[in-house]
Coordinates of C-alpha atoms and ligand atoms in Angstrom, one line a residue:
X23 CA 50.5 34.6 19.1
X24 CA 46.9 35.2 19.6
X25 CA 47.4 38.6 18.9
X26 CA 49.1 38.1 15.7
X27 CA 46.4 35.8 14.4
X28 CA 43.5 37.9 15.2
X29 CA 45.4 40.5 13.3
X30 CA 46.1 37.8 10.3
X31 CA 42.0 37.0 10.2
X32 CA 41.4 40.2 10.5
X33 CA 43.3 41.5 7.3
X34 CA 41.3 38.5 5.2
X35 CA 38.0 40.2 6.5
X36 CA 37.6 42.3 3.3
X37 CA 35.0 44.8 2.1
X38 CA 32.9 42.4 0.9
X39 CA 32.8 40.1 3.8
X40 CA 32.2 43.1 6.0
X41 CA 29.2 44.4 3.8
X42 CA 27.7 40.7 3.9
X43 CA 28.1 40.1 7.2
X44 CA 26.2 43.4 7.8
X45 CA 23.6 42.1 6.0
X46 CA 23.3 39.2 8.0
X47 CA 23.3 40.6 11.3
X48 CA 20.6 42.9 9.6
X49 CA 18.4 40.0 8.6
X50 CA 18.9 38.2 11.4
X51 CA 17.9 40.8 13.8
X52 CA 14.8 41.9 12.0
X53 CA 13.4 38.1 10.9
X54 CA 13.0 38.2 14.4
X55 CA 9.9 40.1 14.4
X56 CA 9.0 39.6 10.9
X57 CA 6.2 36.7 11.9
X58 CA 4.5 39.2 14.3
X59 CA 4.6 42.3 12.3
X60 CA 3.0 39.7 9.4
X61 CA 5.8 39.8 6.7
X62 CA 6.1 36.3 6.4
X63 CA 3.3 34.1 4.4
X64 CA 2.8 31.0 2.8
X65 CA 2.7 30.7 -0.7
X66 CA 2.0 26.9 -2.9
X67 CA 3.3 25.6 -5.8
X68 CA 1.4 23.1 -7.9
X69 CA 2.2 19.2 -7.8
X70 CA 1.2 18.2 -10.9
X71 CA 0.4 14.2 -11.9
X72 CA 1.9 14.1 -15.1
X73 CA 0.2 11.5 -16.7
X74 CA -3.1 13.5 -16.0
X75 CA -1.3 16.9 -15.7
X76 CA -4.1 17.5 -13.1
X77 CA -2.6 19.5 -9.7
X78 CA -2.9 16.6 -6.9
X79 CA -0.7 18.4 -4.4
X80 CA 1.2 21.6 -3.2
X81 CA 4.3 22.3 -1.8
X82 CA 4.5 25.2 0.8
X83 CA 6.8 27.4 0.6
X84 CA 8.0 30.7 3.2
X85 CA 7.9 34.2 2.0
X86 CA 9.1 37.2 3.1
X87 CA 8.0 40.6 1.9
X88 CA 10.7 43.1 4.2
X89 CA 9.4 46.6 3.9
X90 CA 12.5 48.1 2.7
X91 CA 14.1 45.3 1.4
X92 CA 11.3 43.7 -0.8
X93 CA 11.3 40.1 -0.8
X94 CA 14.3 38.1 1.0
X95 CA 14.9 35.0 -0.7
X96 CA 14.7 31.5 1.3
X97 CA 17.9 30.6 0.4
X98 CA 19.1 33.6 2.2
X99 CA 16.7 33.0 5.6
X100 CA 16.4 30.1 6.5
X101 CA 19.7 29.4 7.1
X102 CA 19.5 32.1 9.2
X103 CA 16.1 30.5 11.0
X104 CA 18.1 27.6 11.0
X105 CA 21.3 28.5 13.1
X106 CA 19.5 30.4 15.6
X107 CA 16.8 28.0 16.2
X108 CA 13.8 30.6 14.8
X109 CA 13.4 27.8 11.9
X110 CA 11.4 25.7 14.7
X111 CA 8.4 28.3 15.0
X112 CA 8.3 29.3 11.8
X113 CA 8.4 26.2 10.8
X114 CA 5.7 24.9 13.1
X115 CA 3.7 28.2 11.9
X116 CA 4.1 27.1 8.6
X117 CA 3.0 23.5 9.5
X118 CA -0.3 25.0 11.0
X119 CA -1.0 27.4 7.8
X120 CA -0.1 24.0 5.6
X121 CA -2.7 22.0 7.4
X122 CA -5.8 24.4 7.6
X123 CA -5.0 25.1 3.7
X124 CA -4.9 21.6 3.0
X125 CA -8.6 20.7 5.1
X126 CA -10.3 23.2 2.8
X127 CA -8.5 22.3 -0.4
X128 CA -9.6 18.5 0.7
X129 CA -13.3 19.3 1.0
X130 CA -13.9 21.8 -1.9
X131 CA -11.8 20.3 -4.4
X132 CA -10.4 17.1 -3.7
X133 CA -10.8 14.2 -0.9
X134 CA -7.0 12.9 -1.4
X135 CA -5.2 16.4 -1.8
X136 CA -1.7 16.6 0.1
X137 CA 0.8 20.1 0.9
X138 CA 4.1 19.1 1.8
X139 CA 5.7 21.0 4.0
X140 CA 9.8 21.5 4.4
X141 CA 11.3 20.2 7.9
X142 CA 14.6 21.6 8.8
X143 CA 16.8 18.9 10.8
X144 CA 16.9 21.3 13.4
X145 CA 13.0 20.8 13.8
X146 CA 13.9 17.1 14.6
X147 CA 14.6 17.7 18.0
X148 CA 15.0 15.6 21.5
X149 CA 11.6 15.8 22.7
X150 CA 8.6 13.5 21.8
X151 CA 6.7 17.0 21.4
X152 CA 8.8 17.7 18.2
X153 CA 7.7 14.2 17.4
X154 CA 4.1 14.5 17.9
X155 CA 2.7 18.2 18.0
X156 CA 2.1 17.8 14.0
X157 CA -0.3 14.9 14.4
X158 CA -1.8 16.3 17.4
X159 CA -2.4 19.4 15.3
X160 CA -4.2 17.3 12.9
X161 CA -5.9 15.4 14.9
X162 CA -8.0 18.7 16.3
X163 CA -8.3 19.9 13.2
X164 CA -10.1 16.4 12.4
X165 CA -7.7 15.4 9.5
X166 CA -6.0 12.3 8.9
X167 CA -2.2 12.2 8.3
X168 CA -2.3 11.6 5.0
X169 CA -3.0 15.3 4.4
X170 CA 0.7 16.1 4.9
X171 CA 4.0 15.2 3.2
X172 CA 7.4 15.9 5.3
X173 CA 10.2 16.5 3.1
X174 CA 13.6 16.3 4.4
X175 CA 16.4 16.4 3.4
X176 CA 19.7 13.9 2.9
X177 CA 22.0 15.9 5.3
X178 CA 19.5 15.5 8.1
X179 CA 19.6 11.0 7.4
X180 CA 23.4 11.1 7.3
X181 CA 23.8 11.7 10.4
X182 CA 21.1 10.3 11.4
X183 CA 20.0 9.2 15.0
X184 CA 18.0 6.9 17.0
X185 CA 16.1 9.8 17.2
X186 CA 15.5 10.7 13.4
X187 CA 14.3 7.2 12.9
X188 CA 11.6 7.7 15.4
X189 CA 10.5 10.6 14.3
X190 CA 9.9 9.1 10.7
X191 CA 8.2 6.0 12.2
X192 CA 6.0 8.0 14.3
X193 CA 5.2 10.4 11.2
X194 CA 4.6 7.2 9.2
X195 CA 2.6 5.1 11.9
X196 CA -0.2 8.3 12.0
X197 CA -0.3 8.9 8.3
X198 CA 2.6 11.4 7.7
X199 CA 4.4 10.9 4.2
X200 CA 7.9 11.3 4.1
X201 CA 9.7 12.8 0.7
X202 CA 13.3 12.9 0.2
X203 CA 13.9 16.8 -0.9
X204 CA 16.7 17.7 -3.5
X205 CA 17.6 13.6 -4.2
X206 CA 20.9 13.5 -5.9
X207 CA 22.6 16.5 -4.6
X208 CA 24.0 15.4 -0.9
X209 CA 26.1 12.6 -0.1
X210 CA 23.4 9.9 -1.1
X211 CA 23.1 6.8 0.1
X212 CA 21.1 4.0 -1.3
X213 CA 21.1 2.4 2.1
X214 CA 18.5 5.7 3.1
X215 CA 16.1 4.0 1.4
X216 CA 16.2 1.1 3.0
X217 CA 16.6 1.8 6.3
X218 CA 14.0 4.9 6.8
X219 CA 10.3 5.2 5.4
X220 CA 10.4 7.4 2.5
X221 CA 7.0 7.5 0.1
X222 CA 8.6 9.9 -2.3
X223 CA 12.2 10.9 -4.1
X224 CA 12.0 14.8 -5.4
X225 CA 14.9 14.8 -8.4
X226 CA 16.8 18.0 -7.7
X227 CA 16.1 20.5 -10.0
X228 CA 19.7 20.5 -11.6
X229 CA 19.3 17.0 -13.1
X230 CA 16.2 18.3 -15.0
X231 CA 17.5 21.5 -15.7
X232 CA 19.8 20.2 -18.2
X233 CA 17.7 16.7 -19.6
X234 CA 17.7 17.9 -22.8
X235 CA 21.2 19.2 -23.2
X236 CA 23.2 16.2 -20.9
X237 CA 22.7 12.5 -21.6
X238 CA 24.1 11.5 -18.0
X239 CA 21.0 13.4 -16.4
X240 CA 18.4 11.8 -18.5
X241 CA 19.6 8.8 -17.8
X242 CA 20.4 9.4 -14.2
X243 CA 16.8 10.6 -13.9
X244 CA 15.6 7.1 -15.6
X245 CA 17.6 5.2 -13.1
X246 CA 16.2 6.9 -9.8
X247 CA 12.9 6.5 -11.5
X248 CA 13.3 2.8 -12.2
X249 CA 14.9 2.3 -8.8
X250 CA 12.3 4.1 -6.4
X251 CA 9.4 2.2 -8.4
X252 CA 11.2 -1.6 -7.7
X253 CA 10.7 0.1 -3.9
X254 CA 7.5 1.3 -4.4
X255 CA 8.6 5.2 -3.7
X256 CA 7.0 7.5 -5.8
X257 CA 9.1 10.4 -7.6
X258 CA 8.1 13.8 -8.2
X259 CA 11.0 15.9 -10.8
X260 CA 11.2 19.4 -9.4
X261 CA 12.0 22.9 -11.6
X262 CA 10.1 21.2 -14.8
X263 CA 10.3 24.5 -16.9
X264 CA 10.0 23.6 -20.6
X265 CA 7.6 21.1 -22.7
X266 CA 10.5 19.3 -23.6
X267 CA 11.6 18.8 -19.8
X268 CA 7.5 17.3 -18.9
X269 CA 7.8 15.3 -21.9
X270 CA 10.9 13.5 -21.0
X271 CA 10.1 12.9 -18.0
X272 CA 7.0 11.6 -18.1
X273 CA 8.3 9.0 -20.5
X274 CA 10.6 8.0 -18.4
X275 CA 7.3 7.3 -15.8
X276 CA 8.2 10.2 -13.6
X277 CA 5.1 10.2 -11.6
X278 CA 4.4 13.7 -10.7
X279 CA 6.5 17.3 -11.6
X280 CA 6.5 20.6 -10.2
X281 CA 8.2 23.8 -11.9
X282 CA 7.3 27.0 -13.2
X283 CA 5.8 25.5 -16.5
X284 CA 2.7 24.5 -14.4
X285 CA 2.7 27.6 -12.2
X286 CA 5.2 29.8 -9.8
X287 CA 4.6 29.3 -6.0
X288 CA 1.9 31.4 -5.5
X289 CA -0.5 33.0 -2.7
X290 CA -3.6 30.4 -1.3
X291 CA -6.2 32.6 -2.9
X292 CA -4.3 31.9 -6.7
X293 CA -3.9 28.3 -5.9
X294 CA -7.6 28.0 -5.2
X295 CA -8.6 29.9 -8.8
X296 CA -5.9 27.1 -10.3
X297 CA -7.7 24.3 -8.8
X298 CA -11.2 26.2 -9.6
X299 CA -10.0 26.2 -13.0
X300 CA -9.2 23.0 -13.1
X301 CA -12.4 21.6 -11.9
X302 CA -14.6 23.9 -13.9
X303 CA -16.1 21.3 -16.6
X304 CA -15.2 22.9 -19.8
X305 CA -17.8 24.5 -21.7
X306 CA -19.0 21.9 -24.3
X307 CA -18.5 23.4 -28.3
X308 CA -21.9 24.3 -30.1
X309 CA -22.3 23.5 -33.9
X310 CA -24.0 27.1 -34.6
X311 CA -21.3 29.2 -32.6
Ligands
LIG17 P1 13.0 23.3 -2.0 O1 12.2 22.7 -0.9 O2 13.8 22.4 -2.9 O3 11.8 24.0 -2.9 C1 11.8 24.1 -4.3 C2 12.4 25.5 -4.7 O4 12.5 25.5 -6.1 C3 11.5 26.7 -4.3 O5 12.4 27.8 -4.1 C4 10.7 26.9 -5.6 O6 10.2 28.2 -5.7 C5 11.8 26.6 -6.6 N1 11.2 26.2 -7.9 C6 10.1 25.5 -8.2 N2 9.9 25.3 -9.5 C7 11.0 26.0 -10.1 C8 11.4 26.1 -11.5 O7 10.7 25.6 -12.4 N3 12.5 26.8 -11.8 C9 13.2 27.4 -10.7 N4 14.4 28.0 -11.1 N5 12.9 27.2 -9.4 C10 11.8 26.5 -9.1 P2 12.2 28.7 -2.8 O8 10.8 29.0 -2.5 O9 13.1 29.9 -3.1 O10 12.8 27.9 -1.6 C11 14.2 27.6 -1.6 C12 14.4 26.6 -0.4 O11 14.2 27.2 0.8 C13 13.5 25.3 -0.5 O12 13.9 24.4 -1.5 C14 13.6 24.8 0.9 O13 14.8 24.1 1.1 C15 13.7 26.2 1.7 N6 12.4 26.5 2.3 C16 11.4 27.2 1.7 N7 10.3 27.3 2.6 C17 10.7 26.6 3.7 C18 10.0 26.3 4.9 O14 8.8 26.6 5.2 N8 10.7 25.6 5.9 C19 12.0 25.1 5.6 N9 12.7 24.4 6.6 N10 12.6 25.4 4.4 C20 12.0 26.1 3.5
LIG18 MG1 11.0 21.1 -0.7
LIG19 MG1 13.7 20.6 -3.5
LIG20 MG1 15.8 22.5 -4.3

C-alpha cells in the first residue's frame, strides 16, 4: 500500500515540479553562504509623508546579487530563510545594517528618521534573547528605540502566543514601533488591533494598485484609514505608483506612501543623495538670469 502510493505521488511529480524543486535545493544550498561570500545587501525604499512628500523614513529591504543567477527575488528566499531557520541571522544582520544606517541618517539629515525593518515569525522565538538583542543593539550603538519600526505580519498575530505579546510589549516598552505589514491580505482581525501595540497599518499594495479602476478599494482604503486614526495608528499605503494613486490617497488622509513613484528600493549611498537632495535649499530664481 505504501508502495503503491509512493508510486501514485510519484507519477504527479512532473517535469516541472522536478525542475523547481531543483531550483530550490539549488538556492537553498548556496544562500547558505551567500552572507559570507557578501552577496546579500541592504537596500531602502523611501517613506514618504504625503502631505509634505518629504522622505521621513525607509524601509529595508534584502538583496541578493547570485553570481550566476543575477538577482534572486525575496519572494523566492526568504521563504527559503524562513523554513530552515537562516531567516534569524540574516534577519538579525539586517537588523544591525538597519540600525547603523539609521544613526547616520539621524545625525546628518534628520533627528526623528526611522528604517523599518521586516521580522519573520520565525524570528519571534522562545528565548528573551530574541526578545531583547535588538534593543541591546541599540543601546550600544547609543540610539533610542524610536529609530526602528518592526513590521510583522497578520499570520504571525493569528496564531499568536503569550510569547508574541511579549515580544511586542517589550519592543514597545524600549521604543520599538510596531507596523502591521501587508494589512488586508491575511485573515484580519479587527480584534489585532486591540489586543497588541501596533503604531502603524501598511495597506497592501493590491488595494492601491487598482484605486483608480475599483470603487471597493478606494473605499476600503478610506475605511482602514478612518479606522486606524479613531485608534490613533498611523497608515502608510505601500506600491503608490502613479499621481493619481498619491492623490487619492492623500485625500483620503493616508498619512505616509511608499512606491516606485517616489523612488525604487535602492542602495544606502542613493538613499543618502535622495535625502541630500531633499535638504539642499533650492537655489532662489534671479530677475536678470
Ligand atoms: P514587503 O515587506 O511588503 O515589502 C514591500 C515590497 O514591495 C518590496 O518588495 C518592494 O520592493 C515592493 N514595492 C515597493 N514599492 C512598489 C511599487 O510601487 N510597485 C511594486 N510593484 N512593488 C513595490 P521586495 O523587496 O521584493 O520584498 C518582498 C517581500 O520580501 C517583502 O514584502 C518582505 O515580506 C520580504 N522581505 C524583504 N526583505 C526582508 C527582510 O530583510 N526580512 C524579512 N523577514 N523579509 C523580507
Ligand atoms: Mg515590509
Ligand atoms: Mg508590505
Ligand atoms: Mg507586500
Amino acid at each position: 500500500e505504501a508502495k503503491k502510493q509512493g508510486r501514485d505521488c510519484f507519477s504527479f511529480f512532473t517535469k516541472d515540479m522536478q525542475q523547481s524543486a531543483q531550483n530550490r535545493m539549488r538556492l537553498l544550498n548556496e544562500l547558505h553562504g551567500a552572507l559570507d561570500k557578501q552577496q546579500l545587501m541592504v537596500y531602502y525604499q523611501p517613506i514618504v509623508d504625503l502631505a509634505t512628500q518629504k522622505i521621513c523614513k525607509a524601509e529595508a529591504l534584502l538583496r541578493w546579487e547570485h553570481p550566476e543567477l543575477g538577482w534572486v527575488s525575496p519572494a523566492q528566499f526568504i521563504p527559503l530563510a524562513e523554513e530552515t531557520g537562516m531567516i534569524v541571522g540574516i534577519g538579525d544582520w539586517v537588523f544591525r545594517n538597519a540600525a547603523r544606517q539609521v544613526g547616520v541618517w539621524r545625525q546628518r539629515f534628520d533627528p526623528l528618521f526611522q528604517i523599518s525593518v521586516n521580522k519573520s515569525p520565525v524570528q519571534f522565538g522562545k528565548t528573551s534573547y530574541a526578545r531583547d538583542h535588538w534593543l541591546q543593539y541599540l543601546q550600544q550603538l547609543g540610539l533610542p528605540g524610536q529609530c526602528i519600526v518592526a513590521e510583522i505580519t497578520e499570520g504571525l498575530l493569528l496564531d499568536a502566543t503569550h510569547q508574541v505579546g511579549e515580544h511586542l510589549r517589550v519592543f514597545r516598552e524600549g521604543g520599538i514601533q510596531v507596523a502591521l505589514d501587508d494589512f488586508g491580505t491575511g485573515y484580519s482581525s479587527l480584534a489585532y488591533l486591540k489586543k497588541f501595540p501596533i503604531d502603524y497599518l501598511k495597506i497592501d499594495q493590491s488595494f492601491v494598485s487598482h484605486l483608480q479602476a475599483d470603487s471597493s478599494d478606494m473605499a476600503l482604503c478610506e475605511a482602514i484609514i478612518i479606522m486606524a486614526h479613531k485608534l490613533g495608528i498611523k497608515v502608510i499605503a505601500e506600491g503608490i505608483e502613479t499621481p493619481a494613486q498619491y492623490a487619492l490617497l492623500v485625500n483620503a488622509g493616508c498619512d505616509y506612501g511608499q512606491g516606485y513613484l517616489f523612488s525604487r528600493p535602492v542602495p544606502a549611498d542613493a538613499f543618502s543623495e535622495l535625502l541630500l537632495r531633499q535638504n539642499r535649499p533650492v537655489p532662489e530664481q534671479r530677475e536678470d538670469d
